[in-house]
mmCIF file of C-alpha atoms in Angstrom:
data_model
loop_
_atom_site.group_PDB
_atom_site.id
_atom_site.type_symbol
_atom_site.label_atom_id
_atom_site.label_comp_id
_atom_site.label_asym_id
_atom_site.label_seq_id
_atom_site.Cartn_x
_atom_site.Cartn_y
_atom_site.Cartn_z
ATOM 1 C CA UNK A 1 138.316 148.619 -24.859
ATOM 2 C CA UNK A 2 141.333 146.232 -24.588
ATOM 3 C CA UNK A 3 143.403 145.737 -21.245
ATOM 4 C CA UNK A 4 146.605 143.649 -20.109
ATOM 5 C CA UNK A 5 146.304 142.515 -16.575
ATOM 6 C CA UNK A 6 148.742 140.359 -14.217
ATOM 7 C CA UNK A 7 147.520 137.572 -12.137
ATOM 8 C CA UNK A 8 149.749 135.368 -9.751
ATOM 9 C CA UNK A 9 151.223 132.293 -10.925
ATOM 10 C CA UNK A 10 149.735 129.042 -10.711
ATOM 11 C CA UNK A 11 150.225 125.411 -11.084
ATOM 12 C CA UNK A 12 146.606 124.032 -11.762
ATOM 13 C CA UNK A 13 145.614 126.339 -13.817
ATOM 14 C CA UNK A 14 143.896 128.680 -11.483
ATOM 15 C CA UNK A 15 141.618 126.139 -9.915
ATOM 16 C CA UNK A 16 142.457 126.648 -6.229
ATOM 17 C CA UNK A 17 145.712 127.833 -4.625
ATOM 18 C CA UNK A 18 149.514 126.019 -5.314
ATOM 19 C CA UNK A 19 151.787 128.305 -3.462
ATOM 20 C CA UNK A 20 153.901 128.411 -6.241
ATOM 21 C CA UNK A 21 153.849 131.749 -7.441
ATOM 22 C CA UNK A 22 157.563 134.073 -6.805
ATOM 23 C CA UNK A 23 156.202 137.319 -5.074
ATOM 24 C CA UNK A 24 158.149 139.941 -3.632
ATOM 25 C CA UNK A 25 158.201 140.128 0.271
ATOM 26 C CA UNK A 26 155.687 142.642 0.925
ATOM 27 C CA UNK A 27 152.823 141.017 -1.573
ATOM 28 C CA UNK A 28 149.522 139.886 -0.253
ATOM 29 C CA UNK A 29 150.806 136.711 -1.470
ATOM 30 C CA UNK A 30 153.831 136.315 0.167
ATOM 31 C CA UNK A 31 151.993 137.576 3.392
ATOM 32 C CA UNK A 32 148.964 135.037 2.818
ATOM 33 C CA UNK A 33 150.419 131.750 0.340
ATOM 34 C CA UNK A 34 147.603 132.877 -2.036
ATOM 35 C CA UNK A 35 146.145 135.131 -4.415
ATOM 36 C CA UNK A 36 142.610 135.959 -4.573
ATOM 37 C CA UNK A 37 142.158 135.046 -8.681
ATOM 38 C CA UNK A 38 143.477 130.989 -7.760
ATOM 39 C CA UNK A 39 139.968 130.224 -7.980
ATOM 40 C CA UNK A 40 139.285 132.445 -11.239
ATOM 41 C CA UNK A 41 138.979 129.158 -13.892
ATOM 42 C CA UNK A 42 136.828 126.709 -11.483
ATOM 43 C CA UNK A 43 134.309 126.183 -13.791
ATOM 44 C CA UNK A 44 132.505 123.963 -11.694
ATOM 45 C CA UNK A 45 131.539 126.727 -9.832
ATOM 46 C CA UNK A 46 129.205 128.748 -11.912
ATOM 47 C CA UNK A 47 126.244 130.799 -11.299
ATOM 48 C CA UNK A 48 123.923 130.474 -14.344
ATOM 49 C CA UNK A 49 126.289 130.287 -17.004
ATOM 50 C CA UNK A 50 128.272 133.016 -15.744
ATOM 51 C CA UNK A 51 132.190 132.342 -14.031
ATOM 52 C CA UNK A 52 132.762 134.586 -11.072
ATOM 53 C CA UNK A 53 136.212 135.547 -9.820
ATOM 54 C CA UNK A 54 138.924 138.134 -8.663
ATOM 55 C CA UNK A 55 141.242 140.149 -10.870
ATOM 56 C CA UNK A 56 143.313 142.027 -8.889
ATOM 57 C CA UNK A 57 143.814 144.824 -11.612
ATOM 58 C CA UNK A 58 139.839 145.364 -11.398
ATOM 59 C CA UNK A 59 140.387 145.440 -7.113
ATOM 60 C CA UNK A 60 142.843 148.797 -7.659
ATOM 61 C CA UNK A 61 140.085 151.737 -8.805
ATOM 62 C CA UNK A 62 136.950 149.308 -9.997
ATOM 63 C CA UNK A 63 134.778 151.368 -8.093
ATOM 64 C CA UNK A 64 136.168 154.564 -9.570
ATOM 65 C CA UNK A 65 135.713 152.682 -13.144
ATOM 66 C CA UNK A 66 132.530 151.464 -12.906
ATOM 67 C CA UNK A 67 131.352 154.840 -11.458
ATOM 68 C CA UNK A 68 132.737 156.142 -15.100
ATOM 69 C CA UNK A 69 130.789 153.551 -16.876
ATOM 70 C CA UNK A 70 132.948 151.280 -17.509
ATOM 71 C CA UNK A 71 131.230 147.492 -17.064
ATOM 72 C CA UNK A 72 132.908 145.770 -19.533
ATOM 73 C CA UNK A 73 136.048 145.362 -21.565
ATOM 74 C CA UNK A 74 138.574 142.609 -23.019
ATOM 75 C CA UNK A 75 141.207 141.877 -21.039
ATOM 76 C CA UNK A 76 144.281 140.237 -21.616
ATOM 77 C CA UNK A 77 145.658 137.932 -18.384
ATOM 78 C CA UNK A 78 149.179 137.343 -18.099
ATOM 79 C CA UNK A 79 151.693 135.690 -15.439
ATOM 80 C CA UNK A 80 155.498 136.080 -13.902
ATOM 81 C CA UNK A 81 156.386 132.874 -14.496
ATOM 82 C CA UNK A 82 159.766 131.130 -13.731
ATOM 83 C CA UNK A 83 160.113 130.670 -17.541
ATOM 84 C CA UNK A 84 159.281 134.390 -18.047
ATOM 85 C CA UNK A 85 156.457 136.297 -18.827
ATOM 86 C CA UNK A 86 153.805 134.408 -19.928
ATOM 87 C CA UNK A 87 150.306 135.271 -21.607
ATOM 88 C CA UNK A 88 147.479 132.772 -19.805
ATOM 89 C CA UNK A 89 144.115 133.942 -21.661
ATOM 90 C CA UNK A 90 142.140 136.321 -23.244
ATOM 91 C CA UNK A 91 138.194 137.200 -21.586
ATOM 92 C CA UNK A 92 136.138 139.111 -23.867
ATOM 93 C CA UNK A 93 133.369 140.865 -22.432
ATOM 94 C CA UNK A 94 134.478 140.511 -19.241
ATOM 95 C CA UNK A 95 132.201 142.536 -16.759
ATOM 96 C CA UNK A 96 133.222 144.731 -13.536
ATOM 97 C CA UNK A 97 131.060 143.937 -10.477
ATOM 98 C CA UNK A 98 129.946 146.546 -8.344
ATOM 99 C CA UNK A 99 129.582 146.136 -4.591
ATOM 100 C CA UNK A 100 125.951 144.757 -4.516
ATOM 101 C CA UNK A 101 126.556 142.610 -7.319
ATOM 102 C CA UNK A 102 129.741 141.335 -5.740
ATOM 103 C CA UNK A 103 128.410 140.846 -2.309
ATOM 104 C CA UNK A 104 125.321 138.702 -4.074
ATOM 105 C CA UNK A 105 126.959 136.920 -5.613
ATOM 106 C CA UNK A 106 129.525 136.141 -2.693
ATOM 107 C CA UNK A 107 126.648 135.196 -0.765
ATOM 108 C CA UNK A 108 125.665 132.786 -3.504
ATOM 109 C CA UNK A 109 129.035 131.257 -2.846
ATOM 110 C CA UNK A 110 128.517 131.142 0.490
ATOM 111 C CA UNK A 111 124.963 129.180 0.292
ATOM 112 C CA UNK A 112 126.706 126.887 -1.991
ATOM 113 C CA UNK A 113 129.587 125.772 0.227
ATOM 114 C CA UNK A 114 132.030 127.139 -2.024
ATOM 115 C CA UNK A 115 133.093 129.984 -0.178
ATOM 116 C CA UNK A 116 133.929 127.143 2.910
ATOM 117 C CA UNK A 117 135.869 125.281 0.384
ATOM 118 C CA UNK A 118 137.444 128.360 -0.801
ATOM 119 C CA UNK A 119 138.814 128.807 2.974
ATOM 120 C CA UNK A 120 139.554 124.904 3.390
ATOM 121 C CA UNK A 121 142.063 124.973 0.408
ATOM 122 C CA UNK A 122 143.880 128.076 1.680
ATOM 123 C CA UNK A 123 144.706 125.781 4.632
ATOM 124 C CA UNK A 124 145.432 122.717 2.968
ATOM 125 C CA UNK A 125 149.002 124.862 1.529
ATOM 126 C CA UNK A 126 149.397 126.589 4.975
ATOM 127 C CA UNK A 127 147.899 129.598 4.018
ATOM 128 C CA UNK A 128 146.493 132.526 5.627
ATOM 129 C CA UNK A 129 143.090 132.598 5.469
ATOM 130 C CA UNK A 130 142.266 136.035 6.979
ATOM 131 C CA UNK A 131 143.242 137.574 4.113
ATOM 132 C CA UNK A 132 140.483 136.537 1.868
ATOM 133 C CA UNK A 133 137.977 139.577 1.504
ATOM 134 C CA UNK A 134 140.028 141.705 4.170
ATOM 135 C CA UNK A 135 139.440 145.372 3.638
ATOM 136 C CA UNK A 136 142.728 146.055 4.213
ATOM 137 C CA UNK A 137 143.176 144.313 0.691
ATOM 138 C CA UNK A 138 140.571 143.486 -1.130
ATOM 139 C CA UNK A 139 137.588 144.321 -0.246
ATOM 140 C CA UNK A 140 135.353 142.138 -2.575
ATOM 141 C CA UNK A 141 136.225 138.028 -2.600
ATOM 142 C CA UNK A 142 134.394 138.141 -6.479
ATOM 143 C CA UNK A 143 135.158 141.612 -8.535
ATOM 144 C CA UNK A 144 134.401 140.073 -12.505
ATOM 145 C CA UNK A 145 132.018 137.638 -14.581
ATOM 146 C CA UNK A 146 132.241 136.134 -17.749
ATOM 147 C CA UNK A 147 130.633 133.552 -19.898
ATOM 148 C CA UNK A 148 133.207 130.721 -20.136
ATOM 149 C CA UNK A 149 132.573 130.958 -23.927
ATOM 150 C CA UNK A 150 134.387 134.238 -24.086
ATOM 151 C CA UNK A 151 137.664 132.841 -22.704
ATOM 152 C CA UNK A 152 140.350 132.391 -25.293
ATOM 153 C CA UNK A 153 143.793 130.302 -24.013
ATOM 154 C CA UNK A 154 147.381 130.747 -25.275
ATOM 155 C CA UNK A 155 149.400 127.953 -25.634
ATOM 156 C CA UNK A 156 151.916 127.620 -22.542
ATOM 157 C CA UNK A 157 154.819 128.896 -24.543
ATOM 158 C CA UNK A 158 153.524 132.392 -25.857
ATOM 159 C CA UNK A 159 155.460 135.126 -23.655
ATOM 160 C CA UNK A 160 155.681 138.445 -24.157
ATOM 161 C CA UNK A 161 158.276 139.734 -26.393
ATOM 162 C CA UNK A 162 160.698 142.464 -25.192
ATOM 163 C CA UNK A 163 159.555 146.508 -25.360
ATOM 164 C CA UNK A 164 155.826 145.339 -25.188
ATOM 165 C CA UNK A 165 153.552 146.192 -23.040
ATOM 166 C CA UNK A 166 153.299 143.369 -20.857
ATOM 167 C CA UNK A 167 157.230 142.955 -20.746
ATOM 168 C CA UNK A 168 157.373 146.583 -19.280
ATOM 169 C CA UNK A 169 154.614 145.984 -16.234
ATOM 170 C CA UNK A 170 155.739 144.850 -13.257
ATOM 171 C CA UNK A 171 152.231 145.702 -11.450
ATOM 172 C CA UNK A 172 148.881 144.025 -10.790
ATOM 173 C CA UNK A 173 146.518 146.629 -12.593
ATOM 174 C CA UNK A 174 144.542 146.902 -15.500
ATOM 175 C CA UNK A 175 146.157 148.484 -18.063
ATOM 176 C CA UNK A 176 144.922 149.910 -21.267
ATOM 177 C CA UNK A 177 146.369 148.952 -24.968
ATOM 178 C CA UNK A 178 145.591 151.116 -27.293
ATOM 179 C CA UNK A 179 147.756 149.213 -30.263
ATOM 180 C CA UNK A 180 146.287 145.771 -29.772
ATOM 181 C CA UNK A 181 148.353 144.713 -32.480
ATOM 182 C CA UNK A 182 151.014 143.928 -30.365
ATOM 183 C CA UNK A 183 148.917 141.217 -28.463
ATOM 184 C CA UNK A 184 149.525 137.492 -29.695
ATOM 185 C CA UNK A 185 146.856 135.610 -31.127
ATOM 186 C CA UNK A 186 145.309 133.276 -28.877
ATOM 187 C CA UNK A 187 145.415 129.633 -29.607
ATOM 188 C CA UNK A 188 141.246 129.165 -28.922
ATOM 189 C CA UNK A 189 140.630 132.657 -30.619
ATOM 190 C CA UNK A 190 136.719 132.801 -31.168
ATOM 191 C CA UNK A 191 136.163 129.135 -30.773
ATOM 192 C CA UNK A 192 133.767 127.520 -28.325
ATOM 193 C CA UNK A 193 135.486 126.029 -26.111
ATOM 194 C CA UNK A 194 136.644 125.255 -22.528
ATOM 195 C CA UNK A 195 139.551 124.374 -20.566
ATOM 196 C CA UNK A 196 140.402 121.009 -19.294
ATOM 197 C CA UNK A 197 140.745 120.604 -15.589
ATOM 198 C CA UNK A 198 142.673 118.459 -12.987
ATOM 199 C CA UNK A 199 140.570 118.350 -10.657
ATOM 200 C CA UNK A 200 136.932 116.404 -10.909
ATOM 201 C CA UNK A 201 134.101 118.464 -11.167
ATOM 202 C CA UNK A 202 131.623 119.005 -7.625
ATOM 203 C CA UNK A 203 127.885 118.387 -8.248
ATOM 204 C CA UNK A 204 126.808 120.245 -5.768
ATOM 205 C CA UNK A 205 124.592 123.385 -6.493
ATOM 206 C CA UNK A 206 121.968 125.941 -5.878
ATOM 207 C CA UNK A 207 118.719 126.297 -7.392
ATOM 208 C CA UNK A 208 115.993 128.661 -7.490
ATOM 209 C CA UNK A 209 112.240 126.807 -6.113
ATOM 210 C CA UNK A 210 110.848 128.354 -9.752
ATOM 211 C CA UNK A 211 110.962 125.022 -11.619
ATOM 212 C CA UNK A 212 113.270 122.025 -12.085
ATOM 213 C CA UNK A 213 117.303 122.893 -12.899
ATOM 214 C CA UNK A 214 116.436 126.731 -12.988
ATOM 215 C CA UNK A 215 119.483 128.330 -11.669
ATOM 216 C CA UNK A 216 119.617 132.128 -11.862
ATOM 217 C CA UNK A 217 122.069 134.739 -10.857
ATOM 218 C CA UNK A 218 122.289 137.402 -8.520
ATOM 219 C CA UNK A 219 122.032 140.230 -10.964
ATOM 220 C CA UNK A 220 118.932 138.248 -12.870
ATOM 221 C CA UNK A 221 117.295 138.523 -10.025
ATOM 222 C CA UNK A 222 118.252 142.361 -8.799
ATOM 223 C CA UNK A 223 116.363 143.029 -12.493
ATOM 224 C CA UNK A 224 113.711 140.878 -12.056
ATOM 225 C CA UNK A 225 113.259 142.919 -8.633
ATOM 226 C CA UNK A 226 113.318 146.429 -10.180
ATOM 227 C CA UNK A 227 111.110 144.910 -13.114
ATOM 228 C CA UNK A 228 108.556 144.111 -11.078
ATOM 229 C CA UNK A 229 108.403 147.409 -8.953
ATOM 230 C CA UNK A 230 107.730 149.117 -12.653
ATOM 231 C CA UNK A 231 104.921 146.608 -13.265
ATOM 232 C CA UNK A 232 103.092 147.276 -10.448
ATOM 233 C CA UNK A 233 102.696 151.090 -11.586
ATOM 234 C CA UNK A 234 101.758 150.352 -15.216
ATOM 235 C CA UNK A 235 99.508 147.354 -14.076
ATOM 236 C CA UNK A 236 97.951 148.048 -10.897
ATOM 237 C CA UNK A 237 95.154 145.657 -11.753
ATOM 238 C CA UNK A 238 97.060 143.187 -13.644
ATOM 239 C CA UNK A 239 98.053 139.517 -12.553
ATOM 240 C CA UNK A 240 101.718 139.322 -11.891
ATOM 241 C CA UNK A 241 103.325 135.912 -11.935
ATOM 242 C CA UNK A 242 107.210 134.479 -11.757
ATOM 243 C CA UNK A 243 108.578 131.361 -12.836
ATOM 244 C CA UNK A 244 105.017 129.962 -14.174
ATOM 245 C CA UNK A 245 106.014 127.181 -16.664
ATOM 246 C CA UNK A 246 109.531 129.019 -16.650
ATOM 247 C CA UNK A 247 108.833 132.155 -17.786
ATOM 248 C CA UNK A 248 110.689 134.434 -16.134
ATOM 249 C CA UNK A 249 107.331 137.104 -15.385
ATOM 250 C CA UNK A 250 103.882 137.413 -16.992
ATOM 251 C CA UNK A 251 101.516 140.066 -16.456
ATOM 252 C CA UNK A 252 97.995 138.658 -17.523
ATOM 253 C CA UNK A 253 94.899 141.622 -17.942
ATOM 254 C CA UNK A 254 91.576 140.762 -19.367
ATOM 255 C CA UNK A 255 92.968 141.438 -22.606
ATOM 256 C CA UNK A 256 96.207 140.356 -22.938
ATOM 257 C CA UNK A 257 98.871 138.508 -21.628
ATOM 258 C CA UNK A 258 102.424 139.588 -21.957
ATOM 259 C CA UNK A 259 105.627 137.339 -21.182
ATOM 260 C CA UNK A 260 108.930 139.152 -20.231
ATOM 261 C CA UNK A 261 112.368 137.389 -19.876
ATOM 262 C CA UNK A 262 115.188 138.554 -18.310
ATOM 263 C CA UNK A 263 119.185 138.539 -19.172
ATOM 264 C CA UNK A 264 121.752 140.206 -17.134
ATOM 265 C CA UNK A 265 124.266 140.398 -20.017
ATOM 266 C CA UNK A 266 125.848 143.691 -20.502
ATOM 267 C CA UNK A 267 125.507 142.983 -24.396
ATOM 268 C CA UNK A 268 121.838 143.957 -25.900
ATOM 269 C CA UNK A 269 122.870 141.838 -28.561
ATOM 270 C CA UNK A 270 123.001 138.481 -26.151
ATOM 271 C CA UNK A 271 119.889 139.452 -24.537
ATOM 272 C CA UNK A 272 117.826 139.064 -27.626
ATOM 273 C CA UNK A 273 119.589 135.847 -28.959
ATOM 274 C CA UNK A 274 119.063 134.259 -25.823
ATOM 275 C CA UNK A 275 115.597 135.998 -24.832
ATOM 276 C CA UNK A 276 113.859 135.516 -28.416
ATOM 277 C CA UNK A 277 114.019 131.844 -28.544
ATOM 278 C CA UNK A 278 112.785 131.756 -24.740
ATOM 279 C CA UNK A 279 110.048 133.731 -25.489
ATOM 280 C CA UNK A 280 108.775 131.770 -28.636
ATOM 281 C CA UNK A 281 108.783 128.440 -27.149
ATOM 282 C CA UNK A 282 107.038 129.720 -23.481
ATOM 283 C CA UNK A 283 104.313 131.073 -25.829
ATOM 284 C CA UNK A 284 103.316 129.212 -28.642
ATOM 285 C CA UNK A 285 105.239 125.445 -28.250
ATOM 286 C CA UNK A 286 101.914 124.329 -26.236
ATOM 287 C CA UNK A 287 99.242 127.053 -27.367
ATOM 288 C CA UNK A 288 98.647 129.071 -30.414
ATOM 289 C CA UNK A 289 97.353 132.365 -29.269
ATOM 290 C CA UNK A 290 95.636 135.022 -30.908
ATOM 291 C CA UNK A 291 98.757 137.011 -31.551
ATOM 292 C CA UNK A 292 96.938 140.265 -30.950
ATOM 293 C CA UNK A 293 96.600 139.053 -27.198
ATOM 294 C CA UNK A 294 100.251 138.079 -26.932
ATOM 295 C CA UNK A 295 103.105 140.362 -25.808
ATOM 296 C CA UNK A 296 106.824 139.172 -25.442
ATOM 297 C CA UNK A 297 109.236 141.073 -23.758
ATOM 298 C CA UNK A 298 113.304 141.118 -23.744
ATOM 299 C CA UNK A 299 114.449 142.778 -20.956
ATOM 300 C CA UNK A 300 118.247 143.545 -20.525
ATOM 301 C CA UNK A 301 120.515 146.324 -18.570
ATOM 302 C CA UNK A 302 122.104 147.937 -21.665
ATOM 303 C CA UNK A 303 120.182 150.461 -24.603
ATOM 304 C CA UNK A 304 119.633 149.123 -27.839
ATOM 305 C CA UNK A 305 122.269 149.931 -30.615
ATOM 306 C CA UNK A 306 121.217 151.029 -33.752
ATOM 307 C CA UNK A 307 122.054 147.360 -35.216
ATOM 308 C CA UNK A 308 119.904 145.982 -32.505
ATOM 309 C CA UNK A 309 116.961 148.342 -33.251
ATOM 310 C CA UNK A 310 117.103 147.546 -37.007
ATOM 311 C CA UNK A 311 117.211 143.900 -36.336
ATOM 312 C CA UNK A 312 114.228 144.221 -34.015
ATOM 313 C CA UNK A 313 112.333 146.149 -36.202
ATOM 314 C CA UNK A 314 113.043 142.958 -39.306
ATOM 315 C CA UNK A 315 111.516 140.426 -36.802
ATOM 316 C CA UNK A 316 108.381 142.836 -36.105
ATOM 317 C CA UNK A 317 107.457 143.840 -39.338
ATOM 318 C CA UNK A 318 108.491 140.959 -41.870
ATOM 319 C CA UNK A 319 107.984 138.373 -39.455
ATOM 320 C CA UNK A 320 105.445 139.736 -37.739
ATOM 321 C CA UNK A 321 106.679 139.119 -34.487
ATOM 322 C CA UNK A 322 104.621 140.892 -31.259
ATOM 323 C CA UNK A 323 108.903 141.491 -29.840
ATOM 324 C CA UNK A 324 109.862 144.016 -27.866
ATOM 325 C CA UNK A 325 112.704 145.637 -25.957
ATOM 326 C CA UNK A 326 112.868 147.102 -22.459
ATOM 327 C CA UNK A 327 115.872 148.151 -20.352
ATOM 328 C CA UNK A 328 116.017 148.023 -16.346
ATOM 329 C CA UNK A 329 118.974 148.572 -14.911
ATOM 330 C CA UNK A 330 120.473 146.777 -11.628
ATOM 331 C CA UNK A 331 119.842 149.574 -8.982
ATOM 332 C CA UNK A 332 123.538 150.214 -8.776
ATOM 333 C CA UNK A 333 123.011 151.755 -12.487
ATOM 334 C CA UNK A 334 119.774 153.598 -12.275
#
C-alpha cells in the first residue's frame, strides 16, 4: 500500500527546526515555530538501526489504522515549498507505532538526552516548546520507524505536476494512491544509501548491559518480554538465559540447547536474513555441536508467507539446517 503525505518545510533537511516553513495562521506551526517531523532525518539519533520520527499524516487516525491492521506501508513525503510543491523522499516499509511502542521509544529518547535537545532547539528559533507531545495536538512526540536503508531522495527540483495527486492536497494526512504511476521516480530508488547532513553527528548513546555495543530497541525488547513468558510454560525446568555471548535467549535442558533471536521488523522476510546468519555464527563459529542437540530459532512479529515457508523448508531439508520460525507479537498485537 502506497501513500502521499505532507510534511512542513525545512531548511536542513529535517534535522531540527528552521522556522522557515509558510503555514497558514491557525497551524500548529504558526502557533509553535515548529513542526513535529523537523527531527524526522537525524540519523544520528537511531535506536538499533531503526530512525524514529513524526509524520503528521500518521498523527490524524493512526490509532484507528493500526487498529485495522495496518503497520506498514510506502509513503511518499512531500513539501509546500516557496518554489512549489516539492517531492522530499520516498520510505518503504515504513511502520505505524502504536501507543506503547511510541511511548518506549520516547522514553528511549528521553534517557538519551535527545528528547532535552529536542526542546533546546525549539528555543534556539523562539519557538514554543509546549507544543511538543501536547494532547491537544499530537499526542505521540515519535508516531513511525524505518530502516534508513528504505529511504529513497528526489532530487530538489522534482515537484509535482499539475492534476496529480499531490498538486490537489492541501492537507497534512496520509493519503492513499492507488495509480502509483503517477509518482516520480526517486533519484536513490533501491540503492543503499544515506543522506548527507549539515550538522556533525552526536556520539552519545544508549546501550543495553547485555554485551559490548549491543543496542536494542524498544519493541525488541517488548518481544523478548512476551517470548520469555511463553518459555517459561513450555520449559518449566529449563535454563533460561539473555544476552549470553550475544544471543539474544537460550533455553538449555539436559538434552538440548536451543538459541532464539529476535527482530522487530514487520517483514518475515528481514527477520530471517538478519536472524539466520546470527544464529549460525552464536552456534557453531566457536563449537561444533552435535546438531541433533542444537535448536535455532527466528523469532519475528509477522506470519510466514508462503515464499518464506518454502525458503525455510530449502535450508532444512537440503541444507540440513536445525531452523525454525516462531511469531510473538508485541502485546499491542496479540
Amino acid at each position: 500500500m502506497t501513500y502521499i503525505a505532507r510534511i512542513c518545510d525545512n531548511a536542513s533537511n529535517w534535522q531540527y527546526p528552521t522556522r522557515t516553513a509558510t503555514e497558514s495562521k491557525d497551524s500548529f506551526h504558526s502557533m509553535h515555530g515548529y513542526g513535529h517531523e523537523e527531527w524526522l532525518f537525524r540519523f544520528e539519533w537511531q535506536i538499533s538501526g531503526w530512525q524514529y520520527g513524526f509524520i503528521q499524516g500518521v498523527n490524524k487516525g493512526g490509532e484507528n489504522r493500526i487498529n485495522r491492521g495496518d503497520r506498514v506501508a510506502d509513503v511518499v513525503l512531500y513539501t509546500h515549498s516557496a518554489a512549489g510543491r516539492r517531492y522530499v523522499a520516498r520510505i518503504r516499509h515504513l511502520e505505524f507505532l502504536d501507543s506503547a511502542q511510541a511511548a518506549a521509544a520516547l522514553e528511549h529518547y528521553k534517557k538519551r538526552g535527545w528528547y532535552d535537545r529536542m526542546l533546546k532547539e525549539i528555543e534556539n528559533i523562539g519557538g514554543d516548546r509546549s507544543g511538543l507531545g501536547n494532547d491537544d495536538w499530537a499526542s505521540q512526540v515519535l508516531n513511525v520507524r524505518f530502516r534508513p536503508d528504505d529511504l529513497e531522495w528526489y532530487s530538489h527540483d522534482v515537484f509535482a505536476k499539475p492534476g496529480s495527486t499531490v498538486s490537489r492536497n492541501n492537507r497534512y494526512q496520509l493519503v492513499k494512491i492507488t495509480d502509483t504511476s503517477e509518482l516520480p521516480s526517486t533519484a536513490t530508488a533501491r540503492r543503499s544509501v544515506r543522506k548527507g547532513q549539515v550538522t556533525p553527528p552526536v556520539q552519545d548513546s544508549y546501550f543495553t548491559s547485555g554485551g559490548p555495543g549491543r543496542e536494542c530497541s524498544p519493541e525488541h525488547w517488548m518481544l523478548v518480554t512476551a517470548l520469555h513468558e511463553r518459555l517459561l510454560e513450555e520449559f518449566p525446568e529449563g535454563l533460561i538465559s539473555f544476552e549470553e555471548n550475544f544471543v539474544d535467549v537460550m533455553v538449555t535442558t539436559p538434552t538440548q540447547k536451543i538459541l532464539y533471536e529476535v527482530k522487530s521488523d514487520y517483514s518475515t522476510r528481514r527477520v530471517l536474513r538478519q536472524a539466520i546468519g546470527q544464529l549460525l555464527e552464536y552456534a557453531y563459529y566457536w563449537d561444533q555441536p552435535d546438531m541433533n542437540q542444537v535448536k535455532l530459532v527466528a523469532v519475528g512479529r509477522t506470519e510466514l508467507s508462503t515464499e518464506d515457508e518454502r525458503y525455510l523448508r530449502y535450508l532444512k531439508t537440503q541444507l540440513k539446517l536445525p531452523l525454525e520460525y516462531r511469531q510473538i507479537k508485541l502485546p499491542s498485537e496479540a
